[in-house]
Backbone as CSV, one residue per row, in Angstrom:
resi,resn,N_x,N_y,N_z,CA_x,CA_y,CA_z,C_x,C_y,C_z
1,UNK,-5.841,0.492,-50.795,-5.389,1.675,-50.096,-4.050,2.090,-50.697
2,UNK,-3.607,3.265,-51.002,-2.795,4.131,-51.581,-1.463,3.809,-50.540
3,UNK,-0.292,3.584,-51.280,0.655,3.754,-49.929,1.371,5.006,-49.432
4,UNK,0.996,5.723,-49.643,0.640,7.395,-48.488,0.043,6.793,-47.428
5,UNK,-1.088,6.452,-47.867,-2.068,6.278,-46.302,-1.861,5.416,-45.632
6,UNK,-0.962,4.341,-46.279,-0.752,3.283,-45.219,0.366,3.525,-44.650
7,UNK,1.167,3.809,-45.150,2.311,4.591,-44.449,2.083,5.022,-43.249
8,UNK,1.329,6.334,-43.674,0.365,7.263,-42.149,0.045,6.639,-41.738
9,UNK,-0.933,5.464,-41.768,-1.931,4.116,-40.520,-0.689,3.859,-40.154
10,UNK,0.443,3.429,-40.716,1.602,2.477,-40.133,2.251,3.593,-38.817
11,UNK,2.416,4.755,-39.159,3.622,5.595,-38.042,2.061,6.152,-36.960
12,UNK,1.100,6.248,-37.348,0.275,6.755,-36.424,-0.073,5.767,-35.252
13,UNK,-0.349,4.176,-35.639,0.009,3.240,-35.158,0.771,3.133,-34.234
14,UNK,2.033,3.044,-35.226,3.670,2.992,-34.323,3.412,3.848,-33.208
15,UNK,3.401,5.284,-33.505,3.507,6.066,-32.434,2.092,6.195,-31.571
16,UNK,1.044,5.550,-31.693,0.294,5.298,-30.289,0.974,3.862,-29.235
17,UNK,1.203,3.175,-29.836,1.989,2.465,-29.039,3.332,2.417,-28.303
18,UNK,4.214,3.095,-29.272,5.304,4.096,-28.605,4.572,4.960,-27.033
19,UNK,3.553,5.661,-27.378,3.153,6.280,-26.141,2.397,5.207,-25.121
20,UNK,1.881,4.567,-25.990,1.001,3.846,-24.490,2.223,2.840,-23.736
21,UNK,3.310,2.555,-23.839,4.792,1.752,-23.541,4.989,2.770,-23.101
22,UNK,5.321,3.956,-22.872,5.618,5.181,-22.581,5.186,5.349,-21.186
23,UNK,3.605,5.397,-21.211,2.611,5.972,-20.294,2.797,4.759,-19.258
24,UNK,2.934,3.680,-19.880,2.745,2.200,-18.611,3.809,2.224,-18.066
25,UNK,5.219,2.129,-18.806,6.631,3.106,-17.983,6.557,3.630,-16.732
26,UNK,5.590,4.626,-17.246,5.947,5.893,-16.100,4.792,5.479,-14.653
27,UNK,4.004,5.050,-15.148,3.206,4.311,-14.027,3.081,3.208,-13.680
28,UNK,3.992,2.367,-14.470,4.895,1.484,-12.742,5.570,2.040,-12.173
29,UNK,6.897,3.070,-12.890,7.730,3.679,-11.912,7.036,4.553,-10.675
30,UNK,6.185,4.829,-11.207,5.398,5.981,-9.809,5.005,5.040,-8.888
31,UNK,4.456,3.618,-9.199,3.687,2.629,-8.115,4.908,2.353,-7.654
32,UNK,6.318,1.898,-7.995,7.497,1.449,-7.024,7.774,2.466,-5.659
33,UNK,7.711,3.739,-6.598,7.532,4.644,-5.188,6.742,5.291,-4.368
34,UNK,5.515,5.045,-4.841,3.792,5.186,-3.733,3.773,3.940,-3.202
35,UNK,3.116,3.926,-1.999,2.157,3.037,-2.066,1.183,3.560,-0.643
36,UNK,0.162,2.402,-0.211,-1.010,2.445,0.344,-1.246,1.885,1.043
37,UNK,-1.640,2.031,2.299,-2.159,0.784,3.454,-3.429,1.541,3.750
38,UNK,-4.509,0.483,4.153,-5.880,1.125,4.896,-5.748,0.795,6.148
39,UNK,-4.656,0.002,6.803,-4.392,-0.161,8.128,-3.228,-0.168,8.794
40,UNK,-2.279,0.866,7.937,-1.249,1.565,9.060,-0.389,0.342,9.283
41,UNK,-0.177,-0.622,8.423,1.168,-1.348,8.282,1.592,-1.502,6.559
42,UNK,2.550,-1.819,7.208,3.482,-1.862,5.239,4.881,-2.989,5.815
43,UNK,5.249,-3.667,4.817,6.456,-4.604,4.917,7.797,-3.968,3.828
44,UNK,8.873,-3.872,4.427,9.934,-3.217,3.435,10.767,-4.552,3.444
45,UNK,10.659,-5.411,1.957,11.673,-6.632,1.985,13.033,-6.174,1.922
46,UNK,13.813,-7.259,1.931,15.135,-6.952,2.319,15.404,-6.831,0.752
47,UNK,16.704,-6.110,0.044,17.154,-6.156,-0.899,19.082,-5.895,-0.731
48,UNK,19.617,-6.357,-1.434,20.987,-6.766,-1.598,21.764,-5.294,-1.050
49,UNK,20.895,-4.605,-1.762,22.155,-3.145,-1.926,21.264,-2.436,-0.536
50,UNK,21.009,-3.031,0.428,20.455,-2.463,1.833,21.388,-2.512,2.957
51,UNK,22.603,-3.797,2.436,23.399,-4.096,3.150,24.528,-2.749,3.818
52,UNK,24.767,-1.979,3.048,25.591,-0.626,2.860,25.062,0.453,4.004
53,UNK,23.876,0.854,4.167,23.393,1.663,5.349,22.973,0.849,6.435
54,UNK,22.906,1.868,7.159,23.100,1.503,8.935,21.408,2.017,9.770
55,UNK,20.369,2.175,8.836,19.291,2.724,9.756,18.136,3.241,8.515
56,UNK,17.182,2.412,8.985,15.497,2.630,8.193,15.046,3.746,8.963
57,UNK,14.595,5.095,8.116,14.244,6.055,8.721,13.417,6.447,7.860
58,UNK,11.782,6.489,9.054,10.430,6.559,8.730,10.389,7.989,9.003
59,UNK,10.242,8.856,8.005,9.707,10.559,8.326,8.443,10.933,7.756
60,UNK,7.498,11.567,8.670,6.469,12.030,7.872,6.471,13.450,6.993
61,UNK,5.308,13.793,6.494,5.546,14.465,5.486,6.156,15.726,5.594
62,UNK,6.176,16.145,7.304,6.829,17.738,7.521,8.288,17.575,7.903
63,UNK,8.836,16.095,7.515,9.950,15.680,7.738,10.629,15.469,9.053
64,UNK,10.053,15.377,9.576,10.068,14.393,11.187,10.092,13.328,11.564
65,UNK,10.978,12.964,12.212,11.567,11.468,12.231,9.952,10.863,13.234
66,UNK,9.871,10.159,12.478,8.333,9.397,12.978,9.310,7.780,14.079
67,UNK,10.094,7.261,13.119,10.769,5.984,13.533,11.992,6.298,12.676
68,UNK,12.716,4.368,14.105,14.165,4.582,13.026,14.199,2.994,13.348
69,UNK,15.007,2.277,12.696,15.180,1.178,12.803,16.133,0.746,12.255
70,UNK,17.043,-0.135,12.966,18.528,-0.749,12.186,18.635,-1.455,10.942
71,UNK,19.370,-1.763,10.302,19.729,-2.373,9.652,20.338,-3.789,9.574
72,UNK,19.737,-4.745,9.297,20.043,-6.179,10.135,20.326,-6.610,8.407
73,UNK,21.389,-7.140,8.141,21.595,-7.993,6.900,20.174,-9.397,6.397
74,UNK,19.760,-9.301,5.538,18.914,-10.323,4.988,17.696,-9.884,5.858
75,UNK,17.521,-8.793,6.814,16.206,-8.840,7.808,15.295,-8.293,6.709
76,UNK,13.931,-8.603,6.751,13.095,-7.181,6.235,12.070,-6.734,7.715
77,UNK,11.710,-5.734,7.320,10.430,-4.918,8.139,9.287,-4.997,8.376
78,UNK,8.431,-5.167,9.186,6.886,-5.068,9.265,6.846,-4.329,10.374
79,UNK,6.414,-3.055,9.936,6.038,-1.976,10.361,4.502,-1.364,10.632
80,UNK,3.997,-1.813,12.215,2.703,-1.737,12.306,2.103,-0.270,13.092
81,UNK,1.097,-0.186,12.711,0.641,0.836,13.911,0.445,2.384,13.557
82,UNK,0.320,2.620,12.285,0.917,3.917,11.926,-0.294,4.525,11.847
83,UNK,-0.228,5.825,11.996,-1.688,6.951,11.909,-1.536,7.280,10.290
84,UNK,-2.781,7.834,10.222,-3.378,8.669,8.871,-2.202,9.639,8.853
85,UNK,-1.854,9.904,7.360,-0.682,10.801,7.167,0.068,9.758,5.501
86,UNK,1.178,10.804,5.209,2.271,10.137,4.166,3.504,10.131,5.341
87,UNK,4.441,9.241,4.948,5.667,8.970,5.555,6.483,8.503,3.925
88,UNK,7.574,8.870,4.604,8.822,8.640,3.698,9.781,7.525,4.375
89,UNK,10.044,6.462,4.066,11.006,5.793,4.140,12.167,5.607,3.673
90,UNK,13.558,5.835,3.968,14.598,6.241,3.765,15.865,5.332,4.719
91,UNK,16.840,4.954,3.775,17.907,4.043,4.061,19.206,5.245,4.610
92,UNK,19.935,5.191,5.392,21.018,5.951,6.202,21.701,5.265,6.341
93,UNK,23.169,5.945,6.246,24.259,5.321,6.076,25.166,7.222,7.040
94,UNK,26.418,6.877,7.311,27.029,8.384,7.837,27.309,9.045,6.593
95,UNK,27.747,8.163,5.384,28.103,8.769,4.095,26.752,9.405,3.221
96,UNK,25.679,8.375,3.102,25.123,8.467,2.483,23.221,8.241,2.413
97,UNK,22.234,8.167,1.430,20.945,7.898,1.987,20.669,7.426,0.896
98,UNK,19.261,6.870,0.817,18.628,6.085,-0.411,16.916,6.455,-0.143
99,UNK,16.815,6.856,-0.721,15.047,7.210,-0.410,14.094,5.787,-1.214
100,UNK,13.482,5.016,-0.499,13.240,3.864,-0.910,11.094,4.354,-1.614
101,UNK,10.708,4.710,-1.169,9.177,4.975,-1.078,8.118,5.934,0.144
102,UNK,7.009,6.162,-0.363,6.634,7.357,-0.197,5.387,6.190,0.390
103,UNK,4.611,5.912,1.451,3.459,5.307,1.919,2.457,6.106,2.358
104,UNK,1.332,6.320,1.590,0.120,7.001,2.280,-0.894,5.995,3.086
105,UNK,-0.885,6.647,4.414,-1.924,5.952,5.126,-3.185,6.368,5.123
106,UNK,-4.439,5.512,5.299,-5.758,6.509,5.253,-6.861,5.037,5.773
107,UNK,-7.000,5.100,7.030,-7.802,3.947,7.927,-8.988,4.081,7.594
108,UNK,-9.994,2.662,7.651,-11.082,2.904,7.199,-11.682,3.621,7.844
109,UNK,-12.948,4.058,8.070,-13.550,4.811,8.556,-14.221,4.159,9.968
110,UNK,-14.862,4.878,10.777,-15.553,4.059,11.990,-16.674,4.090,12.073
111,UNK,-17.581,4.979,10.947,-18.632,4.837,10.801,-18.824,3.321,9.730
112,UNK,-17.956,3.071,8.540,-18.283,1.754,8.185,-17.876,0.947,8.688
113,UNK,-16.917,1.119,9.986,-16.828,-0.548,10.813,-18.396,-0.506,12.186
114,UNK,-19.087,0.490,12.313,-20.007,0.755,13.170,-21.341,-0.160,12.157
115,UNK,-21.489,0.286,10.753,-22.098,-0.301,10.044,-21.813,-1.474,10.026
116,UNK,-20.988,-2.492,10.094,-20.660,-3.465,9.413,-21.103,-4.121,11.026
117,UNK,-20.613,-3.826,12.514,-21.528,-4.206,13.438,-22.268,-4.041,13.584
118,UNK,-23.541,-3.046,13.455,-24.664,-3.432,13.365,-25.567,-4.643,12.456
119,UNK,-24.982,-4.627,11.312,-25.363,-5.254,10.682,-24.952,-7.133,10.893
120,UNK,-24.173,-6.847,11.403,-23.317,-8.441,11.958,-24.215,-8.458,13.439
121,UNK,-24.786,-8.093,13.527,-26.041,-7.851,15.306,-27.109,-8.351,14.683
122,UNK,-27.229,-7.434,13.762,-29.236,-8.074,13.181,-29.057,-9.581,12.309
123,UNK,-27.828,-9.555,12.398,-27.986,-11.133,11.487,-28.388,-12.452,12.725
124,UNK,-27.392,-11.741,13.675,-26.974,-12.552,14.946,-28.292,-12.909,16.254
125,UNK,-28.945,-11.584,16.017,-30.341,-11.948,16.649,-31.370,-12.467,15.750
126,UNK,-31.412,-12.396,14.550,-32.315,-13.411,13.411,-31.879,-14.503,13.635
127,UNK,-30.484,-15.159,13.827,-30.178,-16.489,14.368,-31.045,-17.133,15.390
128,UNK,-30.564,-16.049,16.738,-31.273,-16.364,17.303,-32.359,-16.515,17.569
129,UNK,-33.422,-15.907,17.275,-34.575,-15.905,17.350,-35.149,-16.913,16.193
130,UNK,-34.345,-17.152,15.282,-34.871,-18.334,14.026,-34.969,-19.632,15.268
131,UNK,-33.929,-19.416,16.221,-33.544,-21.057,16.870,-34.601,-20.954,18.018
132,UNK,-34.516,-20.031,18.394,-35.461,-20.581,19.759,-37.434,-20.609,19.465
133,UNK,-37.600,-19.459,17.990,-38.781,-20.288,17.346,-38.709,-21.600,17.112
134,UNK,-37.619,-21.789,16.326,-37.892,-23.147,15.891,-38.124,-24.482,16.974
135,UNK,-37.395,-24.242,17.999,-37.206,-24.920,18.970,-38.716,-25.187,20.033
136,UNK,-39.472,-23.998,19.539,-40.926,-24.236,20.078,-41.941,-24.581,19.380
137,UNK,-41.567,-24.912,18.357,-42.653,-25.455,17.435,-42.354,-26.994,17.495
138,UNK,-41.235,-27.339,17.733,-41.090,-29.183,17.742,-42.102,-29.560,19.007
């Protein structure tokens, strides 16, 4: 191979990997500030520089204080109970704020927990009925 072309293989190379380091970058940074529950809790650990504000403030997306909660040194959060919706979680201080993450909620559905009992029923009467056949044939 000519070294023109390897040259070119070499920077075309370089620069797909330049981008794909690039692209993985930017989508961890987006996962630090999304995230997801299917059941309306989320845990906010404690971190060092939390010590400085005075109040965890849960707003949903039309910016309405949903919750608020103090600030306890070394505490972290478990935060249960929450409806379908995005909320913003946000650190307060009188000076100042810290916008920590963005949580979308979205509960499973009640038609697949309706499925998942029925189906936990027909197993439960095949039990039974396996046992009390069996029990008349001895």
């Amino acid at each position: 191979m000519s070294r023109p072309a390897t040259l070119l293989m070499t920077t075309c190379l370089t620069s797909l990997v330049v981008i794909a380091l690039a692209t993985t970058a930017f989508a961890v940074t987006a996962a630090e500030n999304e995230r997801s529950s299917r059941d309306g809790t989320v845990e906010v650990l404690w971190e060092s520089g939390y010590a400085q504000y005075d109040t965890l403030l849960i707003a949903s997306a039309r910016g309405e204080t949903v919750a608020q909660y103090p600030v306890i040194e070394g505490q972290n959060w478990v935060i249960t109970g929450m409806e379908d919706g995005r909320y913003q979680f946000i650190l307060e201080s009188q000076s100042s704020s810290k916008f920590l993450f963005t949580l979308g909620v979205t509960h499973y559905s009640l038609s697949a927990a309706f499925s998942l009992f029925v189906a936990g029923l027909v197993m439960f009467l095949y039990l039974l009925f396996t046992l009390i056949k069996g029990e008349r044939s001895d």
